Coordinates of C-alpha atoms in Angstrom, one line a residue:
Chain A
X1 CA -0.4 0.0 -0.2
X2 CA 2.6 2.4 0.3
X3 CA 3.8 4.8 -2.1
X4 CA 7.4 4.4 -2.6
X5 CA 7.8 7.3 -4.4
X6 CA 6.3 9.9 -2.2
X7 CA 4.4 10.7 1.1
X8 CA 1.6 8.0 2.0
X9 CA -2.1 10.2 1.3
X10 CA -4.2 10.3 4.3
X11 CA -6.7 7.6 2.0
X12 CA -3.9 4.9 2.1
X13 CA -3.2 5.3 6.0
X14 CA -6.9 5.2 6.6
X15 CA -7.8 2.0 4.6
X16 CA -5.1 0.3 6.7
X17 CA -6.6 1.3 10.3
X18 CA -9.9 0.3 9.3
X19 CA -8.6 -2.7 8.6
X20 CA -6.4 -2.7 12.2
X21 CA -9.3 -1.9 13.9
X22 CA -12.0 -3.6 12.6
X23 CA -15.0 -4.6 14.5
X24 CA -18.2 -6.8 15.1
X25 CA -19.4 -5.6 18.5
X26 CA -23.0 -5.1 17.8
X27 CA -23.3 -2.0 19.9
X28 CA -21.0 -0.2 17.3
X29 CA -23.6 0.6 14.5
X30 CA -21.3 2.9 12.5
X31 CA -17.6 2.5 12.9
X32 CA -14.3 4.5 11.1
X33 CA -15.1 6.3 8.1
X34 CA -18.1 8.4 8.5
X35 CA -18.2 12.4 10.4
X36 CA -18.8 10.3 13.5
X37 CA -18.9 6.7 15.4
X38 CA -22.5 6.3 16.1
X39 CA -22.6 3.7 19.4
X40 CA -25.9 2.2 21.7
X41 CA -24.7 4.1 25.1
X42 CA -24.5 2.9 28.9
X43 CA -26.2 4.6 31.5
X44 CA -23.5 6.0 33.4
X45 CA -20.3 6.5 31.3
X46 CA -16.8 7.6 32.0
X47 CA -14.5 9.6 29.5
X48 CA -11.0 10.9 29.4
X49 CA -8.7 11.8 27.2
X50 CA -4.6 11.5 27.5
X51 CA -1.9 12.9 24.8
X52 CA 1.3 11.6 24.2
X53 CA 4.3 13.9 22.6
X54 CA 7.5 12.3 21.2
X55 CA 10.4 13.2 22.8
X56 CA 8.1 14.2 25.6
X57 CA 6.4 11.0 26.6
X58 CA 7.8 8.8 24.3
X59 CA 11.0 8.6 21.7
X60 CA 11.1 6.6 18.8
X61 CA 14.8 5.6 18.8
X62 CA 13.5 3.5 22.4
X63 CA 10.7 2.1 22.2
X64 CA 9.0 0.6 18.4
X65 CA 5.3 1.6 17.1
X66 CA 3.7 -1.3 18.6
X67 CA 5.1 -0.1 22.5
X68 CA 3.9 3.4 21.7
X69 CA 1.0 2.2 20.7
X70 CA 0.3 0.3 24.1
X71 CA 1.7 2.8 26.4
X72 CA -0.6 5.3 24.7
X73 CA -3.4 3.3 25.2
X74 CA -2.5 2.2 28.3
X75 CA -2.6 5.5 29.8
X76 CA -6.5 5.9 28.7
X77 CA -7.3 2.5 29.9
X78 CA -5.5 3.5 33.7
X79 CA -7.6 6.7 33.5
X80 CA -11.0 4.5 33.3
X81 CA -10.0 2.1 35.2
X82 CA -9.2 4.3 37.7
X83 CA -12.8 5.7 37.9
X84 CA -13.9 2.1 38.7
X85 CA -14.7 1.9 34.7
X86 CA -14.4 -0.3 32.3
X87 CA -13.0 1.3 29.1
X88 CA -15.8 0.7 25.9
X89 CA -14.3 3.1 22.7
X90 CA -11.3 4.6 22.1
X91 CA -10.9 7.5 19.7
X92 CA -7.4 8.3 18.5
X93 CA -5.7 11.7 16.9
X94 CA -2.4 11.0 15.3
X95 CA -0.3 13.5 14.4
X96 CA 2.7 12.3 12.1
X97 CA 5.5 14.3 10.4
X98 CA 4.9 12.5 6.7
X99 CA 8.4 10.5 7.0
X100 CA 6.9 7.6 8.9
X101 CA 6.8 4.4 7.1
X102 CA 3.3 2.6 6.3
X103 CA 4.9 -0.1 8.3
X104 CA 5.5 2.1 11.3
X105 CA 1.9 3.2 11.7
X106 CA 0.6 0.0 11.3
X107 CA 3.0 -1.0 13.7
X108 CA 1.9 1.7 16.5
X109 CA -1.7 0.7 15.4
X110 CA -1.0 -3.0 16.0
X111 CA 0.2 -1.7 19.3
X112 CA -3.1 0.3 20.3
X113 CA -5.2 -2.5 19.5
X114 CA -3.2 -4.8 21.3
X115 CA -3.8 -2.7 24.5
X116 CA -7.5 -1.8 23.7
X117 CA -8.0 -6.2 22.9
X118 CA -6.2 -6.0 26.5
X119 CA -8.9 -3.6 27.9
X120 CA -12.0 -4.3 26.2
X121 CA -12.0 -1.2 24.4
X122 CA -12.7 -1.0 20.4
X123 CA -11.2 1.9 18.6
X124 CA -14.5 3.6 16.6
X125 CA -12.6 6.6 15.2
X126 CA -9.9 8.8 14.7
X127 CA -7.8 11.9 12.7
X128 CA -4.7 11.8 11.1
X129 CA -2.9 15.0 11.3
X130 CA 0.4 16.8 10.2
X131 CA 2.9 18.0 12.2
X132 CA 6.5 18.3 13.4
X133 CA 6.3 15.7 16.1
X134 CA 4.6 12.6 16.6
X135 CA 1.4 13.3 18.7
X136 CA -1.1 10.9 20.2
X137 CA -3.9 12.1 21.3
X138 CA -6.8 9.2 22.5
X139 CA -10.0 9.7 24.2
X140 CA -11.5 6.8 26.1
X141 CA -15.3 6.7 26.9
X142 CA -16.3 3.5 29.1
X143 CA -18.8 2.6 31.4
X144 CA -18.8 2.2 35.5
X145 CA -21.8 1.4 37.5
X146 CA -20.7 3.1 40.5
X147 CA -17.8 5.4 39.9
X148 CA -15.1 5.5 42.5
X149 CA -13.8 8.7 42.8
X150 CA -10.7 9.9 44.4
X151 CA -11.8 11.8 47.3
X152 CA -13.7 8.7 49.5
X153 CA -10.3 7.9 51.5
X154 CA -11.8 7.2 55.6
X155 CA -9.5 7.0 58.4
X156 CA -9.3 3.1 59.0
X157 CA -9.2 2.6 55.2
X158 CA -6.0 0.4 54.1
X159 CA -3.8 2.1 51.6
X160 CA -3.1 -0.3 48.5
X161 CA -1.4 -0.9 45.3
X162 CA -2.6 -2.6 42.6
X163 CA 1.2 -3.9 42.0
X164 CA 4.2 -2.0 43.1
X165 CA 5.8 1.4 41.2
X166 CA 8.8 2.3 40.2
X167 CA 9.5 0.4 37.5
X168 CA 8.8 3.0 34.4
X169 CA 11.3 5.3 35.9
X170 CA 13.9 2.2 36.6
X171 CA 13.9 1.6 33.0
X172 CA 14.1 5.3 32.0
X173 CA 17.6 5.1 34.1
X174 CA 18.6 2.1 32.6
X175 CA 18.1 3.2 29.4
X176 CA 19.6 6.6 30.1
X177 CA 22.5 4.9 31.6
X178 CA 23.6 3.1 28.5
X179 CA 23.7 0.0 31.0
X180 CA 24.4 -3.2 29.1
X181 CA 23.1 -5.0 32.2
X182 CA 20.3 -8.3 31.3
X183 CA 18.1 -10.3 33.3
X184 CA 14.6 -10.2 34.4
X185 CA 14.4 -7.5 36.7
X186 CA 16.0 -5.2 33.4
X187 CA 13.6 -7.0 31.2
X188 CA 11.0 -6.0 33.5
X189 CA 12.0 -2.6 33.6
X190 CA 12.8 -1.9 30.5
X191 CA 9.5 -3.4 29.4
X192 CA 7.2 -1.3 32.2
X193 CA 8.8 1.9 30.3
X194 CA 8.3 0.9 27.2
X195 CA 4.7 -0.2 27.8
X196 CA 3.6 -0.5 30.9
X197 CA 1.4 -3.4 32.5
X198 CA -2.3 -2.6 33.2
X199 CA -3.6 -4.2 35.9
X200 CA -6.8 -5.0 34.4
X201 CA -7.5 -7.6 37.2
X202 CA -7.6 -5.4 39.9
X203 CA -10.9 -5.8 41.4
X204 CA -11.6 -2.5 42.7
X205 CA -15.4 -3.1 43.9
X206 CA -15.5 -2.2 47.4
X207 CA -12.4 0.5 47.5
X208 CA -13.7 3.9 48.6
X209 CA -11.6 6.0 46.8
X210 CA -9.3 5.2 43.8
X211 CA -7.1 7.0 41.0
X212 CA -4.0 5.6 38.5
X213 CA -0.5 6.5 39.6
X214 CA 0.6 8.3 36.4
X215 CA 2.1 11.6 37.6
X216 CA 3.8 10.0 40.6
X217 CA 2.6 7.6 44.1
X218 CA 3.5 10.7 46.2
X219 CA 1.5 13.5 44.1
X220 CA -1.4 11.1 43.8
X221 CA -1.3 10.2 47.1
X222 CA -1.2 13.7 48.2
X223 CA -4.2 14.7 46.3
X224 CA -6.3 11.7 47.4
X225 CA -5.8 12.6 51.3
X226 CA -6.0 16.3 50.3
X227 CA -9.8 16.1 49.0
X228 CA -10.7 13.3 51.4
X229 CA -9.7 15.6 54.0
X230 CA -7.2 12.9 55.8
X231 CA -3.4 11.6 56.0
X232 CA -2.3 8.8 54.2
X233 CA 0.3 7.3 56.5
X234 CA 3.0 5.4 54.5
X235 CA 4.6 2.2 56.0
X236 CA 7.8 1.7 54.2
X237 CA 8.6 -1.9 56.0
X238 CA 5.3 -3.4 54.0
X239 CA 6.7 -2.5 50.9
X240 CA 9.7 -3.5 51.4
X241 CA 8.6 -6.6 52.1
X242 CA 7.2 -7.7 48.7
X243 CA 9.1 -9.9 46.5
X244 CA 9.1 -6.6 43.2
X245 CA 10.9 -4.4 45.7
X246 CA 13.8 -7.1 45.9
X247 CA 14.0 -7.2 42.3
X248 CA 13.6 -3.6 42.0
X249 CA 16.5 -3.2 44.3
X250 CA 19.1 -5.0 42.5
X251 CA 18.9 -2.5 39.7
X252 CA 19.0 0.5 42.2
X253 CA 22.0 -1.1 43.4
X254 CA 23.5 -1.2 40.1
X255 CA 22.7 1.7 38.7
X256 CA 23.4 3.9 42.7
X257 CA 19.8 4.8 42.5
X258 CA 17.3 6.1 45.4
X259 CA 15.0 3.3 45.1
X260 CA 12.4 5.1 46.8
X261 CA 12.5 8.1 44.7
X262 CA 11.4 5.3 41.8
X263 CA 8.9 4.4 43.8
X264 CA 7.6 7.9 45.3
X265 CA 8.4 10.1 43.0
X266 CA 8.9 7.9 39.5
X267 CA 5.2 8.5 37.8
X268 CA 4.3 6.7 34.6
X269 CA 3.5 3.5 36.1
X270 CA -0.2 3.9 35.5
X271 CA -0.8 1.5 38.4
X272 CA -3.6 1.8 40.8
X273 CA -3.8 3.5 43.9
X274 CA -6.6 2.9 46.2
X275 CA -7.7 2.6 49.6
X276 CA -10.6 0.9 51.3
X277 CA -10.7 -2.8 53.4
X278 CA -9.1 -6.0 52.3
X279 CA -8.3 -5.0 49.2
X280 CA -6.4 -6.8 46.9
X281 CA -2.9 -5.7 45.8
X282 CA -0.1 -4.8 47.7
X283 CA -1.3 -3.1 51.7
X284 CA 1.8 -0.2 52.1
X285 CA -0.2 2.4 54.4
X286 CA -3.2 3.9 56.3
X287 CA -5.5 6.1 56.2
X288 CA -5.6 8.0 59.4
X289 CA -7.1 11.5 60.5
X290 CA -4.9 14.6 59.9
X291 CA -3.9 16.3 57.1
X292 CA -1.2 15.2 54.4
X293 CA 1.4 12.2 53.9
X294 CA 3.3 10.6 56.9
X295 CA 5.9 8.3 56.9
X296 CA 7.5 9.3 53.5
X297 CA 11.5 8.1 52.6
X298 CA 13.8 10.9 53.1
X299 CA 14.1 12.7 49.8
X300 CA 11.0 12.6 48.6
X301 CA 9.0 15.5 48.6
X302 CA 5.1 15.9 48.4
X303 CA 5.8 19.0 45.9
X304 CA 2.2 18.5 43.8
X305 CA 3.7 21.7 42.3
X306 CA 5.2 20.7 38.9
X307 CA 5.2 21.6 34.9
X308 CA 3.4 20.5 32.6
X309 CA 4.5 17.0 30.5
Chain B
X1 CA -2.2 33.4 39.1
X2 CA 0.5 33.2 36.4
X3 CA 4.0 32.2 37.8
X4 CA 5.3 36.1 36.2
X5 CA 9.4 34.3 37.4
X6 CA 8.9 31.6 35.3
X7 CA 6.6 28.9 33.1
X8 CA 3.0 28.4 34.3
X9 CA 2.5 25.0 36.3
X10 CA -0.2 22.6 35.3
X11 CA -1.7 23.0 38.3
X12 CA -2.4 27.0 38.1
X13 CA -3.8 26.0 34.8
X14 CA -5.6 23.2 34.8
X15 CA -7.5 25.4 38.4
X16 CA -8.0 28.2 35.3
X17 CA -9.6 26.0 33.2
X18 CA -12.1 24.6 35.6
X19 CA -13.3 27.6 36.4
X20 CA -13.8 28.5 32.4
X21 CA -15.3 25.2 31.9
X22 CA -17.6 25.4 34.7
X23 CA -21.0 23.8 34.2
X24 CA -24.3 22.8 36.3
X25 CA -25.7 20.4 33.7
X26 CA -27.2 17.3 36.2
X27 CA -26.4 14.8 33.7
X28 CA -22.1 15.2 34.8
X29 CA -21.9 13.7 37.4
X30 CA -18.2 14.3 37.9
X31 CA -16.5 17.1 35.8
X32 CA -12.6 17.9 35.3
X33 CA -10.5 17.0 38.3
X34 CA -10.9 13.3 38.8
X35 CA -9.4 10.6 36.7
X36 CA -12.5 10.8 33.8
X37 CA -15.4 12.4 33.3
X38 CA -18.9 10.8 34.6
X39 CA -21.8 11.6 32.9
X40 CA -25.3 9.8 32.2
X41 CA -25.3 8.8 29.2
X42 CA -27.8 8.6 26.2
X43 CA -28.8 5.7 24.4
X44 CA -27.5 6.0 20.9
X45 CA -24.5 8.1 20.8
X46 CA -21.9 10.0 18.2
X47 CA -17.8 10.4 18.9
X48 CA -15.3 12.0 17.0
X49 CA -12.3 13.6 17.2
X50 CA -10.4 16.5 15.6
X51 CA -7.0 17.4 15.9
X52 CA -5.6 20.7 14.8
X53 CA -1.7 21.6 14.4
X54 CA -0.2 25.6 14.7
X55 CA 0.6 25.8 11.5
X56 CA -1.0 23.8 9.6
X57 CA -4.4 24.5 10.2
X58 CA -4.0 27.7 12.5
X59 CA -1.3 30.4 12.4
X60 CA -1.4 32.3 15.8
X61 CA 0.0 35.2 13.7
X62 CA -3.3 35.1 11.9
X63 CA -5.8 34.0 14.8
X64 CA -6.3 34.9 18.4
X65 CA -6.3 32.1 20.6
X66 CA -10.0 32.9 21.2
X67 CA -10.7 32.4 17.1
X68 CA -8.6 29.4 17.6
X69 CA -10.4 27.5 20.4
X70 CA -13.9 28.7 18.4
X71 CA -12.4 26.6 15.1
X72 CA -11.6 23.5 16.2
X73 CA -14.6 22.9 18.6
X74 CA -16.2 24.2 15.4
X75 CA -14.7 21.0 13.3
X76 CA -15.4 19.0 16.0
X77 CA -19.6 20.0 16.3
X78 CA -20.0 19.8 12.9
X79 CA -18.7 16.6 12.4
X80 CA -21.6 15.4 15.3
X81 CA -24.3 17.4 13.2
X82 CA -23.0 15.8 10.1
X83 CA -24.4 12.7 11.4
X84 CA -27.5 14.1 12.6
X85 CA -26.3 14.6 15.7
X86 CA -26.5 17.1 18.7
X87 CA -23.2 17.3 20.7
X88 CA -23.1 16.9 24.8
X89 CA -19.6 16.2 26.0
X90 CA -16.1 17.3 24.7
X91 CA -12.8 16.3 25.8
X92 CA -10.1 18.7 25.0
X93 CA -6.0 17.8 24.8
X94 CA -3.9 20.5 24.1
X95 CA -0.2 20.5 24.2
X96 CA 1.8 23.8 24.6
X97 CA 5.3 25.1 24.2
X98 CA 5.5 26.6 27.3
X99 CA 6.3 30.2 25.8
X100 CA 2.6 30.4 25.8
X101 CA 1.0 33.0 29.0
X102 CA -1.8 32.2 30.7
X103 CA -4.3 35.3 28.9
X104 CA -3.7 33.6 26.0
X105 CA -4.6 29.5 27.3
X106 CA -7.3 31.8 28.6
X107 CA -8.4 33.0 25.9
X108 CA -8.3 30.1 24.0
X109 CA -10.5 28.2 26.6
X110 CA -13.1 30.8 26.3
X111 CA -13.4 30.1 22.5
X112 CA -13.8 26.4 23.0
X113 CA -16.0 27.2 25.9
X114 CA -18.2 30.0 23.4
X115 CA -18.2 27.7 20.5
X116 CA -19.1 24.8 23.0
X117 CA -22.0 26.7 24.4
X118 CA -23.2 27.6 20.9
X119 CA -23.2 23.9 20.1
X120 CA -24.8 22.8 23.4
X121 CA -22.1 21.2 24.8
X122 CA -20.1 20.8 27.5
X123 CA -15.9 20.2 28.2
X124 CA -15.8 17.7 30.9
X125 CA -12.2 16.8 30.7
X126 CA -9.1 17.0 29.1
X127 CA -5.2 16.8 29.5
X128 CA -2.2 19.0 29.0
X129 CA 1.2 18.7 27.2
X130 CA 4.4 19.8 26.0
X131 CA 5.2 19.8 22.4
X132 CA 7.1 22.0 19.5
X133 CA 4.0 23.4 18.1
X134 CA 0.3 23.7 20.1
X135 CA -1.9 20.5 19.1
X136 CA -5.5 20.6 19.5
X137 CA -7.2 17.4 19.9
X138 CA -11.0 17.6 21.1
X139 CA -13.0 14.4 21.2
X140 CA -16.9 14.9 20.5
X141 CA -19.4 13.1 22.3
X142 CA -23.3 13.3 21.0
X143 CA -26.9 12.2 21.1
X144 CA -28.4 11.4 17.3
X145 CA -31.8 9.6 17.6
X146 CA -31.7 8.9 13.9
X147 CA -28.3 9.1 12.7
X148 CA -27.6 10.5 9.1
X149 CA -25.0 8.6 7.0
X150 CA -22.8 9.8 4.2
X151 CA -24.6 6.5 2.1
X152 CA -28.2 7.3 1.6
X153 CA -28.6 9.8 -1.5
X154 CA -31.3 8.4 -3.7
X155 CA -31.7 9.2 -7.5
X156 CA -34.4 12.7 -7.7
X157 CA -32.7 14.0 -4.4
X158 CA -31.9 17.2 -4.2
X159 CA -27.9 18.4 -3.0
X160 CA -28.3 20.9 -0.4
X161 CA -25.5 23.2 1.3
X162 CA -26.8 25.2 4.6
X163 CA -24.9 27.7 3.3
X164 CA -22.3 28.8 0.9
X165 CA -18.7 27.1 0.8
X166 CA -15.7 28.9 -0.4
X167 CA -15.5 31.4 2.5
X168 CA -12.3 29.7 4.5
X169 CA -10.6 29.8 1.0
X170 CA -11.4 33.4 0.7
X171 CA -10.3 34.3 3.6
X172 CA -6.7 32.3 3.3
X173 CA -6.2 33.8 -0.3
X174 CA -7.0 37.6 1.4
X175 CA -4.4 37.2 4.0
X176 CA -1.6 35.5 2.2
X177 CA -2.0 38.4 -0.5
X178 CA -1.6 41.0 2.4
X179 CA -4.6 42.8 0.4
X180 CA -5.7 45.8 2.6
X181 CA -9.3 45.9 1.3
X182 CA -11.8 46.1 4.1
X183 CA -15.6 45.7 3.4
X184 CA -18.5 43.5 4.4
X185 CA -17.0 40.3 2.4
X186 CA -13.6 40.8 3.4
X187 CA -14.6 40.9 6.9
X188 CA -17.2 37.8 6.2
X189 CA -14.0 35.9 4.5
X190 CA -12.0 36.4 7.5
X191 CA -14.3 35.6 9.8
X192 CA -15.0 32.6 8.1
X193 CA -11.0 31.6 7.8
X194 CA -10.8 32.2 11.8
X195 CA -13.4 30.6 12.9
X196 CA -16.5 29.5 10.9
X197 CA -19.4 29.7 11.3
X198 CA -21.1 26.5 12.0
X199 CA -25.2 26.1 10.5
X200 CA -26.5 24.8 14.3
X201 CA -30.2 25.7 12.7
X202 CA -30.3 23.6 10.1
X203 CA -32.8 20.9 9.8
X204 CA -31.0 17.3 8.6
X205 CA -34.3 15.7 10.1
X206 CA -35.6 14.5 6.3
X207 CA -32.0 14.2 4.9
X208 CA -31.2 10.8 2.9
X209 CA -27.8 11.4 3.6
X210 CA -25.3 14.3 5.8
X211 CA -21.7 15.5 5.7
X212 CA -20.1 18.3 6.8
X213 CA -17.5 19.8 4.1
X214 CA -14.3 19.8 6.0
X215 CA -12.2 18.8 3.2
X216 CA -13.6 19.9 0.1
X217 CA -16.9 19.5 -1.4
X218 CA -16.2 18.7 -4.4
X219 CA -14.6 15.5 -2.7
X220 CA -17.2 15.1 0.2
X221 CA -19.4 15.1 -2.7
X222 CA -17.5 12.2 -4.4
X223 CA -17.1 10.1 -1.2
X224 CA -21.0 10.8 -0.7
X225 CA -21.9 9.8 -4.5
X226 CA -20.0 7.0 -4.5
X227 CA -21.0 5.4 -1.1
X228 CA -24.6 5.6 -2.4
X229 CA -23.5 4.1 -5.9
X230 CA -25.2 7.1 -7.5
X231 CA -24.2 10.8 -8.9
X232 CA -23.6 14.1 -8.2
X233 CA -25.2 16.5 -10.8
X234 CA -24.1 20.2 -9.9
X235 CA -26.4 22.8 -10.9
X236 CA -23.9 26.3 -11.3
X237 CA -26.6 28.8 -12.5
X238 CA -28.6 27.9 -8.7
X239 CA -25.3 28.5 -7.0
X240 CA -24.3 31.6 -8.8
X241 CA -28.0 32.9 -8.0
X242 CA -27.3 33.1 -4.2
X243 CA -26.5 36.4 -2.4
X244 CA -23.4 34.5 -0.8
X245 CA -22.3 33.9 -4.8
X246 CA -22.3 37.9 -5.5
X247 CA -20.5 38.6 -2.2
X248 CA -17.8 36.1 -2.6
X249 CA -17.5 36.9 -6.7
X250 CA -16.7 40.8 -5.9
X251 CA -13.4 39.1 -3.5
X252 CA -12.7 36.3 -6.1
X253 CA -12.5 39.6 -8.5
X254 CA -10.3 41.7 -6.8
X255 CA -7.8 39.1 -5.7
X256 CA -7.5 37.8 -9.4
X257 CA -9.5 34.0 -8.3
X258 CA -11.3 31.5 -9.5
X259 CA -14.4 31.7 -7.3
X260 CA -15.4 27.9 -8.4
X261 CA -12.2 27.2 -7.0
X262 CA -13.0 28.0 -4.0
X263 CA -16.4 27.2 -4.1
X264 CA -15.7 23.3 -4.7
X265 CA -12.3 22.5 -3.2
X266 CA -11.6 25.6 -0.5
X267 CA -12.6 23.2 2.6
X268 CA -12.9 24.2 6.0
X269 CA -16.0 25.9 5.6
X270 CA -17.6 23.1 7.9
X271 CA -20.6 23.8 6.0
X272 CA -23.6 20.8 6.1
X273 CA -23.7 19.0 3.0
X274 CA -27.1 17.3 2.3
X275 CA -29.4 15.2 0.0
X276 CA -33.3 14.9 0.0
X277 CA -36.8 16.5 -0.4
X278 CA -37.7 20.1 0.4
X279 CA -34.5 20.9 2.7
X280 CA -33.7 23.9 3.9
X281 CA -30.2 25.7 2.9
X282 CA -29.4 25.8 -0.9
X283 CA -30.6 23.6 -3.2
X284 CA -26.9 23.0 -5.8
X285 CA -28.1 20.2 -7.8
X286 CA -29.5 16.6 -7.8
X287 CA -29.4 13.2 -7.3
X288 CA -29.2 11.2 -10.0
X289 CA -28.4 7.4 -11.7
X290 CA -25.0 6.6 -12.2
X291 CA -21.7 7.4 -10.9
X292 CA -19.2 10.8 -9.6
X293 CA -19.8 14.0 -10.1
X294 CA -21.3 15.6 -13.2
X295 CA -21.3 19.4 -14.3
X296 CA -18.1 20.2 -12.4
X297 CA -16.6 23.7 -13.4
X298 CA -13.6 23.8 -15.4
X299 CA -10.1 23.1 -13.8
X300 CA -11.9 21.4 -10.4
X301 CA -11.1 18.2 -9.7
X302 CA -12.4 15.0 -8.3
X303 CA -9.4 13.5 -7.0
X304 CA -10.0 12.6 -3.7
X305 CA -6.1 11.2 -3.3
X306 CA -4.8 14.0 -0.8
X307 CA -1.7 13.8 1.5
X308 CA -3.5 14.5 4.9
X309 CA -3.0 17.7 7.1

């Protein structure tokens, strides 16, 4: 399909994308190709959007198109999960520089499709533009019988992570260090940086509050504590006892990095942070009366003031 | 709010945006601020997304933030209208370069809000990123009792435009020519280029097919004819008799431009193109048996092969 003698045309790209995102879900009455998609909607819906920019959120020299597609889709799916919802539909707007091959574009689309399948979502529309950078903007529309907000934490609740944070930051540190190390933890860190695993199976039904750790654990925990007017008291000894901690620690030691900085301030993990009683996942602390974050590791700060990226 | 000593922080920008986009619509249970918005959905919904890139779709030296905000929102609203739908919700993802002022960002947001109000839609969420260009990606979610597709044209139907196309192309030509002309048609062309008027009042209930002329009249007409397996036969004398044609002609004469090129190949007007019997708007031709486009003005081509922008 690629026009070897010149740039791809929009028609060529759209034809390929319609194949990749074809879906037979009966709720989708009109999919990709008309002015808009038509779906038979659910009663209570959750909607979000997340944009990723080349050079800021991903680098084409570090990640394949497939990995980039997975990562951006995962970020959107995680936001729907973080409301206690299930992702249904995705709208994908992408700007291309014009130098991409049909192979790379297909690879990106297949990554989006792969993660969408994991999430149970369908790509039903999109837009393609020209820009100096690749920019991928996804909107996700999902269903939530009973949305779980950031603000419901109560004293006495446990604080849970669906899995350990810090892996994405570790992967970024490995890439920046040009480390030649191999082995399980190295592979896992690189994989989590390039396309984070979303804990689709995490059962948040009984959570009192819920959030995804897209920025950093300390920032999201501070937001949840503030909005519920409670304090989040972490228990570092509990975190240290998880098998994942030991794995992550080997990497931190090797790179001379601070593991707590990765875990609390790393960001981009898309792990779910929940409060409640007897939840699944890793118990990492307790909600108590008061305000702010307690028992932070030395050197990690709660500053929620950050420049956007 | 702006941090005069440095770049704006994400928190500062989001706080301002929450004020601008505040809504009291009871269907919006959770608006901007959590991981995702929560809405009480309609039964049959239409969803679309449209991305606009600085330097490609708009230029900050030609248009104010307000005008740019209106234009990008209008493009999305028009796609919902073009399905016979009503826009309900907007998700807005924007990348900023970091050199924008809070005033410009607010102006952009107010433009989005202004057009959203005209369209009857609410901004319920978004994302802010950093990039080398301003990129605005909006997803629109609407309701359609009875969606109207591109493919329903039947021989015997009239072909209607909700208003005359070509004004946006005329505005662009004026800007490129550095024309110092003034007067009604000049003002209208510049206005339509900077933020096109959407025909929100156009009644498409009885249309057999419907589309918005975002690319170019000739391209959209060719798509509608092809998908319905009919021919679109234009009647140029009918177009020439409209009062708008005379106004547009004064500009074309002044700039030595081809008015038919503006009308048929200009694009970016977001006028609605419909087929059916006794519709409102301008009757510009007839659907007949056959294929393709008939009676095109000389020099206008039906090529639907175009590079994406």
